[in-house]
Coordinates of C-alpha atoms (C1' of nucleotides) in Angstrom, one line a residue:
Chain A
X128 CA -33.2 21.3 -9.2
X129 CA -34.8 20.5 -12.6
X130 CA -37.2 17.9 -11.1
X131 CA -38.8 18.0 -14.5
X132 CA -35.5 15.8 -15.8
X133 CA -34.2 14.2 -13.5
X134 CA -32.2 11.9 -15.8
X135 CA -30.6 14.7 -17.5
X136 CA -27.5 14.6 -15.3
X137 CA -27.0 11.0 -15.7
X138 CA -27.7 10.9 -19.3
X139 CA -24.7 13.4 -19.7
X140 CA -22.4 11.5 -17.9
X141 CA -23.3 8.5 -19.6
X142 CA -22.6 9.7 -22.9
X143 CA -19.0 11.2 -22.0
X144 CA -17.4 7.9 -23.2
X145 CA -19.7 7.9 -26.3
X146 CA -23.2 8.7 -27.4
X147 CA -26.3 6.4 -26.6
X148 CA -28.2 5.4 -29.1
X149 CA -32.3 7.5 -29.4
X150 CA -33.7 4.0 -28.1
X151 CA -31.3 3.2 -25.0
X152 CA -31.6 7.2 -23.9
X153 CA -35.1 6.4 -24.0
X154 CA -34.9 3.2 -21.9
X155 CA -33.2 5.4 -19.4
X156 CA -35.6 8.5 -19.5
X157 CA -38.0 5.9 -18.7
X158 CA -37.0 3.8 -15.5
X159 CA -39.8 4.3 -13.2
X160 CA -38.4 6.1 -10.4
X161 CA -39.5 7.7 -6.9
X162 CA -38.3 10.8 -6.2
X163 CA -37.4 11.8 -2.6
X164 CA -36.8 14.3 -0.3
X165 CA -34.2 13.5 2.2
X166 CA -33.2 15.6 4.8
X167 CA -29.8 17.1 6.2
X168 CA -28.0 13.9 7.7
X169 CA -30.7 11.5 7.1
X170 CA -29.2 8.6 6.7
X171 CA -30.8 6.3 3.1
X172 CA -29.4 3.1 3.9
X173 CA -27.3 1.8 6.8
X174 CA -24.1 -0.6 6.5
X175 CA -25.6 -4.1 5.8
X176 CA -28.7 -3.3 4.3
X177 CA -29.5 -5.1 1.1
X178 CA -31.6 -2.4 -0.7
X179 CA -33.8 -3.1 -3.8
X180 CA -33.5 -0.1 -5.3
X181 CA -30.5 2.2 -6.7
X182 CA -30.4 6.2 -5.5
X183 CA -29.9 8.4 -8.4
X184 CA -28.7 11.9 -6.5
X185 CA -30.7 14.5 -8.0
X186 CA -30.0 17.7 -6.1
X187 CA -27.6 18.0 -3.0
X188 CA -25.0 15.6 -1.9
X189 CA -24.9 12.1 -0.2
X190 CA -22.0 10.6 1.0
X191 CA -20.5 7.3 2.0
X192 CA -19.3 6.4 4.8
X193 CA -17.7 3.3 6.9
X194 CA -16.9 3.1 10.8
X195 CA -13.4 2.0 12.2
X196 CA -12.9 0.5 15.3
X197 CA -16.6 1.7 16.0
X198 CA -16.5 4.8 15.8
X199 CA -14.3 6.2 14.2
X200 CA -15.9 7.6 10.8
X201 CA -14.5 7.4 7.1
X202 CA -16.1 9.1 4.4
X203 CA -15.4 6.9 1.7
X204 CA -16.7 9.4 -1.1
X205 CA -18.7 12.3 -1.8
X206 CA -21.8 11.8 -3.9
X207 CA -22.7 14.6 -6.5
X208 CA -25.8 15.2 -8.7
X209 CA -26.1 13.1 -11.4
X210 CA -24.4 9.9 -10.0
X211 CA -25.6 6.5 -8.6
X212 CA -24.3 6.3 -5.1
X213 CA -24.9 2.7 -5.0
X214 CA -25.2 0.8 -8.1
X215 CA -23.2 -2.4 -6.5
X216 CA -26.1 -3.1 -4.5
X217 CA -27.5 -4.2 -7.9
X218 CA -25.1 -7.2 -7.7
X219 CA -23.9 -7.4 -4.2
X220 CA -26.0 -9.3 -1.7
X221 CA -25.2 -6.1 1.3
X222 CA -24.1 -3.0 1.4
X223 CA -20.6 -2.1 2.7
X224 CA -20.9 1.3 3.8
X225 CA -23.8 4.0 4.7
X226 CA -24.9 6.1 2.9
X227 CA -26.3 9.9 4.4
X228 CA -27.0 13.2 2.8
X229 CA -24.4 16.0 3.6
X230 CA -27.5 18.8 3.6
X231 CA -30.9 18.2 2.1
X232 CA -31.3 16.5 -0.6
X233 CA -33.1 14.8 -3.9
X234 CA -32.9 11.7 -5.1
X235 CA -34.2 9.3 -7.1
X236 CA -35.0 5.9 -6.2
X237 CA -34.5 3.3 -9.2
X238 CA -35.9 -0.5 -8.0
X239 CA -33.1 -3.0 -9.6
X240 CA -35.7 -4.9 -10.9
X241 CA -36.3 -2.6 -13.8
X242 CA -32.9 -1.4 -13.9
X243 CA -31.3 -5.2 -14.1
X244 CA -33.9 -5.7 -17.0
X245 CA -32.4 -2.8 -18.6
X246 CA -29.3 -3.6 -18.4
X247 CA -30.2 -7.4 -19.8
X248 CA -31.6 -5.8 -23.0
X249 CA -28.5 -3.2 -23.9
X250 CA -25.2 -3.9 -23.6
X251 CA -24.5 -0.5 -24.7
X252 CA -26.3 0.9 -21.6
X253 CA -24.5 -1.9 -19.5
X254 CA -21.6 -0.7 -20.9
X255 CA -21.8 2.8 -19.9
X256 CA -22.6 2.0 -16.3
X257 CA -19.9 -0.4 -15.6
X258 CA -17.5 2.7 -16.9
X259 CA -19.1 4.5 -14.2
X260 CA -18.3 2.2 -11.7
X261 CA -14.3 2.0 -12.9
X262 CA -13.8 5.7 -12.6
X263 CA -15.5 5.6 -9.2
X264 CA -13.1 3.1 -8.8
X265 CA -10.1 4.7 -9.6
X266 CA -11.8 7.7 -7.7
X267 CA -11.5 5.7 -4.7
X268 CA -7.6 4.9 -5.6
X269 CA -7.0 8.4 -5.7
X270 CA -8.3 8.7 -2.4
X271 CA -6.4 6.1 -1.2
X272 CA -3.1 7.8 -2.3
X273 CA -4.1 10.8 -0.9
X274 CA -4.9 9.5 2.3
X275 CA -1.5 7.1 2.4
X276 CA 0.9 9.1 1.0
X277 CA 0.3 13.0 1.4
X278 CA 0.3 14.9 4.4
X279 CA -3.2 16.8 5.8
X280 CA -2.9 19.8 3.8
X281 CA -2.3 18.2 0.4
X282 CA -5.1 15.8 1.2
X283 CA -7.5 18.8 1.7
X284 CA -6.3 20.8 -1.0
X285 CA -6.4 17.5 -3.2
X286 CA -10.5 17.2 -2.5
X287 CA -11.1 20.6 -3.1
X288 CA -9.8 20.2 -6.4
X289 CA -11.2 16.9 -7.3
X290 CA -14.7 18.6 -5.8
X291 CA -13.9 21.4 -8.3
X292 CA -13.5 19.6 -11.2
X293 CA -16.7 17.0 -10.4
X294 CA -18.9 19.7 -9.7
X295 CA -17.7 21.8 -12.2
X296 CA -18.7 18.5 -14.9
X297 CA -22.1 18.6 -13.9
X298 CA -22.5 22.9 -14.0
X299 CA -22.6 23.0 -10.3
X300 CA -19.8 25.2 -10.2
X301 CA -18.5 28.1 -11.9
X302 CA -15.2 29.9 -11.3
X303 CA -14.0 27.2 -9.6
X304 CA -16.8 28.5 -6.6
X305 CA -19.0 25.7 -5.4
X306 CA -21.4 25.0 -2.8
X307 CA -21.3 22.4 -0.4
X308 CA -23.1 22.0 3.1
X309 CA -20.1 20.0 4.9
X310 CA -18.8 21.2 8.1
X311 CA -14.8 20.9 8.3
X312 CA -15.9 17.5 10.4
X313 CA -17.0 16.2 7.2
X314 CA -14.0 17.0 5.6
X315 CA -11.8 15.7 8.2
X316 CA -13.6 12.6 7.8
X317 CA -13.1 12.1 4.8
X318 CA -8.8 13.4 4.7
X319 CA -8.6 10.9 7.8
X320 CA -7.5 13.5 9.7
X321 CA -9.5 15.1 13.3
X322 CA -11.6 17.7 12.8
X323 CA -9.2 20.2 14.9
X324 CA -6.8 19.9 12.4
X325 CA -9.1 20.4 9.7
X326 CA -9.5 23.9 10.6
X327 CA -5.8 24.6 10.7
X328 CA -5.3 22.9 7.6
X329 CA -8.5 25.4 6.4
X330 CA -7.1 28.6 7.8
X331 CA -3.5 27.5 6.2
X332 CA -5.0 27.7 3.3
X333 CA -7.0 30.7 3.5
X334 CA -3.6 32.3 4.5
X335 CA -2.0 31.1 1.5
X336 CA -4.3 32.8 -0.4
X337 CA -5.0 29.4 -2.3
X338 CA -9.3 29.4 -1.3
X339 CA -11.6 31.7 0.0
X340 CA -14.1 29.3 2.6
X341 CA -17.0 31.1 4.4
X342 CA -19.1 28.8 5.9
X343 CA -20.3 26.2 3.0
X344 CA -19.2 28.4 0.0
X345 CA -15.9 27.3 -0.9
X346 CA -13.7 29.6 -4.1
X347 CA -10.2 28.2 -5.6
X348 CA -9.0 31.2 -5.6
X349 CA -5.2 30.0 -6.7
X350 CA -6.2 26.9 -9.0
X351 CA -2.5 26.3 -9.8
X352 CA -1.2 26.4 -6.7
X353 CA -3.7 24.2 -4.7
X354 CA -2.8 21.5 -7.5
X355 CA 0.2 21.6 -7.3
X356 CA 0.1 21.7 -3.0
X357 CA -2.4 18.7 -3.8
X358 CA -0.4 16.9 -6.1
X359 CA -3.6 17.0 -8.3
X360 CA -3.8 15.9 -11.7
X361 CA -7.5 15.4 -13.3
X362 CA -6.4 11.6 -15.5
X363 CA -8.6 9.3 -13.1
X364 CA -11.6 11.4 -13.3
X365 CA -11.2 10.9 -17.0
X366 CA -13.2 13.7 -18.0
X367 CA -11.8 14.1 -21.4
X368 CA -14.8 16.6 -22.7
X369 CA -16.0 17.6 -19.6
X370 CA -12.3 19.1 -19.1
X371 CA -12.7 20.8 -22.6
X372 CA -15.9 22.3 -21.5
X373 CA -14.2 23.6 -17.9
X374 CA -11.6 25.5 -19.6
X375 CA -10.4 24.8 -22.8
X376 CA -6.7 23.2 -22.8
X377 CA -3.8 22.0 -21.1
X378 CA -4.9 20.2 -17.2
X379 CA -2.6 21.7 -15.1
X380 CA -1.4 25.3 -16.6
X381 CA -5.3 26.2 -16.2
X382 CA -5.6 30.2 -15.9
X383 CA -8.3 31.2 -12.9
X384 CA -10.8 33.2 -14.6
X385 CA -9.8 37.0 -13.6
X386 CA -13.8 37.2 -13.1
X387 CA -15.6 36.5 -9.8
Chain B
X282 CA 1.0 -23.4 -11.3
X283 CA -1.8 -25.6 -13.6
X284 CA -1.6 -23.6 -16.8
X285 CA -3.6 -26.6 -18.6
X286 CA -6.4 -24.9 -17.1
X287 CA -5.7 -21.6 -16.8
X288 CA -9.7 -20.1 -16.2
X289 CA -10.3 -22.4 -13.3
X290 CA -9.5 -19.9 -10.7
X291 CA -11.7 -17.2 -13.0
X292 CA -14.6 -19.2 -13.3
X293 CA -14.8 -20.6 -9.7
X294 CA -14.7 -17.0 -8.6
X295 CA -17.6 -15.8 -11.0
X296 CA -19.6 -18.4 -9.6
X297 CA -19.6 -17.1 -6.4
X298 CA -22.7 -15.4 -7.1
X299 CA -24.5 -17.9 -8.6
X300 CA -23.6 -20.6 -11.5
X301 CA -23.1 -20.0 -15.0
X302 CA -24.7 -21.7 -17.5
X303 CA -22.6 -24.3 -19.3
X304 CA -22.4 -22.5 -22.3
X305 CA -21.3 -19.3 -20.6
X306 CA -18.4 -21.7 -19.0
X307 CA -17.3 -22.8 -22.5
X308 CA -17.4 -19.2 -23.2
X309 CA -15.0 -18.1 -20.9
X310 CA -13.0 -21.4 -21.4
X311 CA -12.5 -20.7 -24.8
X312 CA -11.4 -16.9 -24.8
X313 CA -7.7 -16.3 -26.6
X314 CA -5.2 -15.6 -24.5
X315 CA -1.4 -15.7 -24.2
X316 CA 0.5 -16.7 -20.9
X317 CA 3.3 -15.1 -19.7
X318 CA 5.9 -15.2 -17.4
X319 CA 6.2 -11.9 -15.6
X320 CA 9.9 -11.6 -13.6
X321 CA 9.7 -10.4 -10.2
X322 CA 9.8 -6.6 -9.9
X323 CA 8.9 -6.4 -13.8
X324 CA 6.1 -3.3 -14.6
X325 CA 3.6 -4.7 -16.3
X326 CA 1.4 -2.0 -17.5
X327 CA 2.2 1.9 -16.3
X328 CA 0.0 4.6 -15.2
X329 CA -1.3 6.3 -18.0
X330 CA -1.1 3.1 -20.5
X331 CA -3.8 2.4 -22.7
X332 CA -3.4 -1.6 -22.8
X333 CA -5.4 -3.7 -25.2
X334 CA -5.9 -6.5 -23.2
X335 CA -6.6 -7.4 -19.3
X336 CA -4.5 -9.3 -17.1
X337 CA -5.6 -12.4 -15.9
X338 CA -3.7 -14.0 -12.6
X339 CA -3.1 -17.3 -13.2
X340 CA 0.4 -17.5 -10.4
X341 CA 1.9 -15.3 -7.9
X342 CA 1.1 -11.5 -6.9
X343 CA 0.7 -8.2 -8.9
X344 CA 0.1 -4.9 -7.6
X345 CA -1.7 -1.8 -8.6
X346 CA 0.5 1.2 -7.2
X347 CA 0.2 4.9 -8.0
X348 CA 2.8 7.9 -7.1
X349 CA 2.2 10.7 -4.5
X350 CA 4.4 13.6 -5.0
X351 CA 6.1 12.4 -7.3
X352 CA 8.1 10.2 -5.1
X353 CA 5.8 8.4 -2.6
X354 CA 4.7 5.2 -3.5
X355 CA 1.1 3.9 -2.9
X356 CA 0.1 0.1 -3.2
X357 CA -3.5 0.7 -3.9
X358 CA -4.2 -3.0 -4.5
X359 CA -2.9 -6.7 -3.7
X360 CA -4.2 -9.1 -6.9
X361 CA -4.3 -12.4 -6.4
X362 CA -4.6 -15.5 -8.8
X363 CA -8.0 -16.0 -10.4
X364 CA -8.2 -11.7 -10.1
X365 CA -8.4 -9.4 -13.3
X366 CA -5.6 -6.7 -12.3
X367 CA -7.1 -4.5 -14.9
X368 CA -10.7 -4.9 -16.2
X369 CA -10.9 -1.8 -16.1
X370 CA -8.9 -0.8 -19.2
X371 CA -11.6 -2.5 -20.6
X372 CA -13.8 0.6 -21.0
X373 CA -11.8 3.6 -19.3
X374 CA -9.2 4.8 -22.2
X375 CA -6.1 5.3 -19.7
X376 CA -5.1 3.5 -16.7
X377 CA -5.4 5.4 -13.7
X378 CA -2.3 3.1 -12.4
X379 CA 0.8 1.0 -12.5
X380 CA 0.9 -2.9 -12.4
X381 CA 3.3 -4.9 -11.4
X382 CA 4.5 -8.1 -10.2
X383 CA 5.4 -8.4 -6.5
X384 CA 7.4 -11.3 -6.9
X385 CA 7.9 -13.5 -10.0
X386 CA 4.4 -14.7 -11.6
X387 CA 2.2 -16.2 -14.4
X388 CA -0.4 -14.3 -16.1
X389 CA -2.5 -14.6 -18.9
X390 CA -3.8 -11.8 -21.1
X391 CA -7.0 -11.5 -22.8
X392 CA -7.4 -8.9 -25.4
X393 CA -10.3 -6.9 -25.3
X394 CA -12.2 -7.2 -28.3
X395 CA -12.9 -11.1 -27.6
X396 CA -13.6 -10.1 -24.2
X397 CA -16.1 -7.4 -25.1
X398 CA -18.0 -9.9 -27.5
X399 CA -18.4 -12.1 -25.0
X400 CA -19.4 -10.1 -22.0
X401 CA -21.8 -8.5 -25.5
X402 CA -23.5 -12.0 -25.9
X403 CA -24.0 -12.8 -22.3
X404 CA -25.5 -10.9 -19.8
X405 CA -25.3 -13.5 -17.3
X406 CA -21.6 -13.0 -17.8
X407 CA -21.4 -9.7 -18.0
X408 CA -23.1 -9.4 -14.6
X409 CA -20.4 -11.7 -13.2
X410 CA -17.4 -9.5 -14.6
X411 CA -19.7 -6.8 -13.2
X412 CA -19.4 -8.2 -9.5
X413 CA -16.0 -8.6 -9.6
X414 CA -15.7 -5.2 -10.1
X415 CA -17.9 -4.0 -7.1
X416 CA -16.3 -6.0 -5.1
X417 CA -12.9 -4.8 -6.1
X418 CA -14.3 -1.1 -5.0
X419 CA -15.4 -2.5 -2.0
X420 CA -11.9 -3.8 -1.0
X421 CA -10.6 -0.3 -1.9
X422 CA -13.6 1.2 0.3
X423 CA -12.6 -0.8 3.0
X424 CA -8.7 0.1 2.6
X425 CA -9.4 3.7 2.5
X426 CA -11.2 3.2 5.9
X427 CA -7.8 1.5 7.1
X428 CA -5.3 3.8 5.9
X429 CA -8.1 7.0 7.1
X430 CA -9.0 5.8 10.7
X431 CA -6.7 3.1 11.8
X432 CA -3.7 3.4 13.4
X433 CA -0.5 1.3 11.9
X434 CA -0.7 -1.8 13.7
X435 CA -4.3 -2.2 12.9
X436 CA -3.7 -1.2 9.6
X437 CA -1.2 -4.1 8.9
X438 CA -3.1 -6.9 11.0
X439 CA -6.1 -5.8 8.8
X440 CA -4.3 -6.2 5.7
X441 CA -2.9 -9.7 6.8
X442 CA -6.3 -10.6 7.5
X443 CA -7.8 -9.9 3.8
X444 CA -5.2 -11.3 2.6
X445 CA -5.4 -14.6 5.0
X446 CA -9.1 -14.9 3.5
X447 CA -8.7 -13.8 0.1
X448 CA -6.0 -16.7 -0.7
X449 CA -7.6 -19.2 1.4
X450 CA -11.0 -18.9 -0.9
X451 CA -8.5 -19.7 -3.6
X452 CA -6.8 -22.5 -1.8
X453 CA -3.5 -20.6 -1.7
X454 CA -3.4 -20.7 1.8
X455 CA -4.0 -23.2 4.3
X456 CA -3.9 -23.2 8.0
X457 CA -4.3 -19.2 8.0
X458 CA -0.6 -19.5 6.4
X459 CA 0.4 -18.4 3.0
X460 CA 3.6 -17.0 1.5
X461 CA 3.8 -14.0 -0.2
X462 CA 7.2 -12.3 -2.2
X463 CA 6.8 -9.0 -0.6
X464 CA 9.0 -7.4 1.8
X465 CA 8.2 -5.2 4.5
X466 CA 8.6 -2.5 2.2
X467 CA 5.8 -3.5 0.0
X468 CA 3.5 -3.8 3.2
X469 CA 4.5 -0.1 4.3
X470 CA 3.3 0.7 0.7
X471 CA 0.3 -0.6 1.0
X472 CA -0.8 0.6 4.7
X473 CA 0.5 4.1 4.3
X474 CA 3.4 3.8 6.7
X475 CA 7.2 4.3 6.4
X476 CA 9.1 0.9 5.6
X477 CA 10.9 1.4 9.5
X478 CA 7.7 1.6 11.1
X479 CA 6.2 -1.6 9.5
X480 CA 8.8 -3.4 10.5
X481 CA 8.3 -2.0 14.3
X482 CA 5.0 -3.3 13.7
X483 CA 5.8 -6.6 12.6
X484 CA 8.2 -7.2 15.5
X485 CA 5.5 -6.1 17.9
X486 CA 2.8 -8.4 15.9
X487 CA 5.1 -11.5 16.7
X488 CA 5.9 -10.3 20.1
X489 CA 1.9 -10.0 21.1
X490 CA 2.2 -13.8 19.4
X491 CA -0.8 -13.2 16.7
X492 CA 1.7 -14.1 13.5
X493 CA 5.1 -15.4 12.8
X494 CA 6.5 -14.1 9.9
X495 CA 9.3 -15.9 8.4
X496 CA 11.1 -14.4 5.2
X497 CA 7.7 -14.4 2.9
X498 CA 5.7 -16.9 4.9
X499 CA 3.0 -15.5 7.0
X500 CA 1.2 -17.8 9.5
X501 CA -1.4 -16.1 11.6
X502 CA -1.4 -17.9 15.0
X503 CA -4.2 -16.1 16.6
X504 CA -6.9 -14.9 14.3
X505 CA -9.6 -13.9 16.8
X506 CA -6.6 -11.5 18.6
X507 CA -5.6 -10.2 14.7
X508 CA -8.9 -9.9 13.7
X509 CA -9.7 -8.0 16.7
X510 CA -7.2 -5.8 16.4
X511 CA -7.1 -5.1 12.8
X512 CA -11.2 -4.4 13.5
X513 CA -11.5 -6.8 10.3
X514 CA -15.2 -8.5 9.3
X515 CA -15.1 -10.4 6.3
X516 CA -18.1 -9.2 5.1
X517 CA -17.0 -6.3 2.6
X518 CA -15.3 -9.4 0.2
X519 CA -18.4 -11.2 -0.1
X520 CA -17.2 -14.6 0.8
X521 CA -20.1 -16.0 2.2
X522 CA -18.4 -19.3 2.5
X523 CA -15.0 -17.9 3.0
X524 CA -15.4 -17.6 6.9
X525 CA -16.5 -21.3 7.7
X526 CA -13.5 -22.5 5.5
X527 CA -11.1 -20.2 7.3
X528 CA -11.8 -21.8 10.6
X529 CA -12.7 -25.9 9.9
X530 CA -11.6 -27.0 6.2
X531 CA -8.6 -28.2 5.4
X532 CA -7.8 -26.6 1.8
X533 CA -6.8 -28.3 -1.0
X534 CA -2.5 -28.6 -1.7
X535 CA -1.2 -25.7 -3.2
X536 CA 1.7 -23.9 -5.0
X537 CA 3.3 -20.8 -5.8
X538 CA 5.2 -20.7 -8.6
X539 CA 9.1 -20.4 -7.4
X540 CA 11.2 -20.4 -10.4
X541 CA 9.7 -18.7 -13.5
Chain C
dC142 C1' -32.9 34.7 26.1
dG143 C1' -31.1 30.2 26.2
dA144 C1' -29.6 26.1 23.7
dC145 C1' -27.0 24.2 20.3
dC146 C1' -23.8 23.5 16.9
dG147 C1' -19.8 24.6 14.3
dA148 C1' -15.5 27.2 14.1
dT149 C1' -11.5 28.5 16.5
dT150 C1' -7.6 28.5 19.8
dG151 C1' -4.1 26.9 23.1
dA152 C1' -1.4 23.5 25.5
dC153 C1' 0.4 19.3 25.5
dA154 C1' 1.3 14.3 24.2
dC155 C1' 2.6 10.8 21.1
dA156 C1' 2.5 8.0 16.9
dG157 C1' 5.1 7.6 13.3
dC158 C1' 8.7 9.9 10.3
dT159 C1' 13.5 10.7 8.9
dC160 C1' 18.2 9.9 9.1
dA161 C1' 21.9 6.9 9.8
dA162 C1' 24.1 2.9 10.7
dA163 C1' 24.6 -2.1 11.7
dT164 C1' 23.4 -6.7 10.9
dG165 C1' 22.1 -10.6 8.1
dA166 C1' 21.0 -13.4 4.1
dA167 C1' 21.7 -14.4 -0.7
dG168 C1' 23.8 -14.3 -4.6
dT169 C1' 28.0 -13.5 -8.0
dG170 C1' 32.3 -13.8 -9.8
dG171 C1' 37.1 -15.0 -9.4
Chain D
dC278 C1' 35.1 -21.5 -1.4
dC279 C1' 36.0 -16.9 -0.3
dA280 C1' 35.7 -11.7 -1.1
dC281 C1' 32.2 -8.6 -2.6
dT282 C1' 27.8 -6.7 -3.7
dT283 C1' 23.2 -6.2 -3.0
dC284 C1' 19.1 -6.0 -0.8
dA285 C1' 16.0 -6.7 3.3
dT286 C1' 15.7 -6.4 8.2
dT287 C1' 16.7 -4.3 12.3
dT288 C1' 18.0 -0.8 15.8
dG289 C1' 18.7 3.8 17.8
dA290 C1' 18.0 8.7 18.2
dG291 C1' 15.8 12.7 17.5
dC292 C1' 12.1 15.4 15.2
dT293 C1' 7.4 16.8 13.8
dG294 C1' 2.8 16.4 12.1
dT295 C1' -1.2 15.5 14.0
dG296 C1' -4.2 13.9 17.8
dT297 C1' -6.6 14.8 22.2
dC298 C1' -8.5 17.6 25.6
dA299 C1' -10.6 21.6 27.0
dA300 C1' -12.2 26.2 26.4
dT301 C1' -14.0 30.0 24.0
dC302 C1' -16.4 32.4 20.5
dG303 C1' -20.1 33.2 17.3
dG304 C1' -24.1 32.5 14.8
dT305 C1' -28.9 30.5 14.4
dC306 C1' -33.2 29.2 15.8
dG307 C1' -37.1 28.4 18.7

DNA sequence: CGACCGATTGACACAGCTCAAATGAAGTGG
DNA sequence: CCACTTCATTTGAGCTGTGTCAATCGGTCG
C-alpha cells in the first residue's frame, strides 16, 4: 500500500477533469497528514460527531453507513482507496452517517484547518474537490435508483459493477477480479435487502454464470450480461479516461478479457 | 412569486452557515440571469445534457428523476425555491439526470461562466455554494436510507416530513401545511413504491389521523405521531433553527405561483 | 477441541406489486 | 350547459419477491 505516496491516488483522481498545475500538486503532496491503521470494523467516526479532520482512504475500504428505525443498517456507500470519505465535515457542523472500515485498513487523516486554507488559496484545487463531491453525489443517485426501482438481483449485480469499474480506476482490479473483505451482510446492507436473501441473490448469480464469488474474491465473469441484468451504465461515474484506460472503447459492448 | 428579488431565497439560504460579507451579497445580487416560466410537466434539462447554465428556483417544484430499466421512474430529488437543481453541471460535463417541473414554476438560470468567476473571486462564497452541495448529498444519504430500510408508510411520512421542514425554512409552509402539485404518482416515484400502494398509504396516513391530504395541500396534524413513524430527525438538513420554527413561529404569508 | 462467525437451506408469512376496473374531478368543444 | 375526454384517485383480487425464523454446515482461531 504505497505508504511512501499516499497522495498519489488522490492526485489521479483529481486530475481526471483536468491537470493541476506543478504548484497546487504540490500544495496537496504537502498537507500534513497522519496516517493510521484502523482495524476490521473499527468504527472512525460515529453519526453526529463533528470531526476536525478529513480521512483520505489509503489502503482497504471504509464505508458509510446510517441506522433506520434503530437498527436497521444502510450502507450509504463504499469507500475505496484514493477518496475522501468525508470531505462535508469540512463544511458541515455534524456528521450524518458513520463511518467504519469493511477489513483493515489505512488512512490518512487531513485536519481541515490546513485543508480549508488550501482550498482559500486555489480555486483550481477547490475546484477539483467540489467535482469530487458531485460525482459522489450522483453516485448516491444511482444508488437511490437502484435501490427504488430494481429488484434484489439487479441491485447486486448493479454494485458489482459499479465496484468493478471504481476499483478498476484506481488499479485495484484487473480482469474485472477484485478484492473486497465484505460479508454478503454487507452487501445486503447496502442493496436494502436481508442478508438471507443476499445469498440467494449470490448463488443466482453464480448459477448464471455471470461472477465467480469465493469468500471476499469476487470475478465478473460475464461483464455484459451482469450490466445488462444491472441495468448498468458507467455515465455517473464520469470516468471519461479512466474508462479509456479499463478497456479501450464503447461502455457497454466491453469484451471480458479471455485471460484470467 | 417576488421576481423583483429573485436571489432572496439564494442568499438567505447561503447564510445559513454564517453571513456573507456585503460585497459577496452584491456579488450574487448582481449575477446575469434570465427568468423563465417553466409549464407544468415541462423537462427542463435531460439526462445526459450538458447545460451551460444552473437552475435557480425562484417558484414552484422541480425534480431530479432518473430511469431504471428503461421504464421505471426514480424521483431522486424534490427542489424547492431558493435550491440550485443543478450546480452540479457546473463542473461534471454530463448530467447524471433529468429535471423537471412538478407542477408549473419560475426559475432563473445562471450561466456558468459568471458563476465560475464569482465563486473564482470569493472563497467565502464558494464555501457557501460548497455547503449546499453537502447538504444536498446528505438529503440523498438520508433517502437512500428510506427507500433501503424503511417500509412504505415510513417511507412516505418521512418524505412528508422533509418536505414539511424544508419549505417551512423558506416560509412556504405554515402551520406544518403546504401545497405541492404532485400527485400520488409522483410521491410513489420518489419512495420507491408502486402508484396503488401510495395511495393505500395515504388513505391509511389519514385514517391513523397524522395528515389530511386534500388535492395538493398537505397539512400534517400530528407531527410527533409522523415523525415517529417516518423515524425522521431533522438533523441531516442542517437547519439548526428549522426545528424551533416548525413548532412556535408563525411564518411569514406565502405564495405559490398558480397560473404561469 | 470448542467457540464463533459467515454461508447456506428450508418453511412459511406478508408487504407490496400487477392487473383491471370503477369513480371522480376538471377541462374542452360544440 | 351538456357530452366527451383526460387524468388522478380509489378499490378489489390475486400473485410474488423478499423477509423472518430457525437450523445446519463449514471454516478459522485460540
Amino acid at each position: 500500500m504505497e505508504i511512501g505516496r499516499p497522495y498519489s491516488r488522490l492526485l489521479y483522481r483529481l486530475e481526471r477533469s483536468g491537470t493541476l498545475s506543478p504548484q497546487d500538486r504540490r500544495r496537496v503532496a504537502e498537507l500534513p497528514l497522519t496516517v493510521t491503521n484502523i482495524a476490521a470494523h473499527q468504527e472512525i467516526a460515529h453519526q453526529g460527531d463533528a470531526p476536525s479532520r478529513c480521512t483520505l482512504v489509503l489502503g482497504g475500504f471504509l464505508f458509510s453507513h446510517k441506522l433506520a428505525s434503530g437498527s436497521r443498517r444502510q450502507i450509504t456507500s463504499f469507500i475505496v482507496p484514493g477518496d475522501i470519505a468525508d470531505l462535508h465535515t469540512l463544511h458541515l457542523s455534524s456528521l450524518d452517517h458513520s463511518l467504519s472500515a469493511l477489513g483493515p485498513a489505512v488512512v490518512a487523516f487531513l485536519p481541515h484547518a490546513e485543508l480549508k486554507e488550501m482550498l482559500d488559496i486555489s480555486p483550481q484545487l477547490s475546484q477539483a474537490f467540489w467535482r469530487e463531491t458531485f460525482i459522489e453525489a450522483a453516485i448516491c443517485r444511482e444508488w437511490l435508483t437502484n435501490l427504488g426501482r430494481r429488484e434484489a438481483i439487479a441491485r447486486v449485480a448493479h454494485v458489482l459493477c459499479e465496484l468493478a469499474v471504481r476499483l478498476q480506476a484506481v488499479d485495484l482490479a484487473r480482469n474485472l477480479a477484485f478484492l473486497i473483505p465484505w460479508t454478503q451482510t454487507d452487501l445486503a446492507d447496502a442493496c436494502g435487502i436481508s442478508s438471507v436473501h443476499a445469498n440467494r441473490v449470490v448463488q443466482e448469480l453464480r448459477r448464471m454464470g455471470l461472477v465467480d464469488w469465493d469468500a471476499r474474491q469476487v470475478k465478473i465473469r460475464d461483464w455484459d450480461g451482469l450490466a445488462r441484468l444491472g441495468d448498468f451504465s458507467d455515465h455517473y461515474l464520469q470516468l471519461r479516461t479512466a474508462r479509456t484506460a479499463i478497456k479501450d472503447s464503447a461502455p457497454l459492448e466491453v469484451k471480458v478479457p479471455e485471460s484470467v
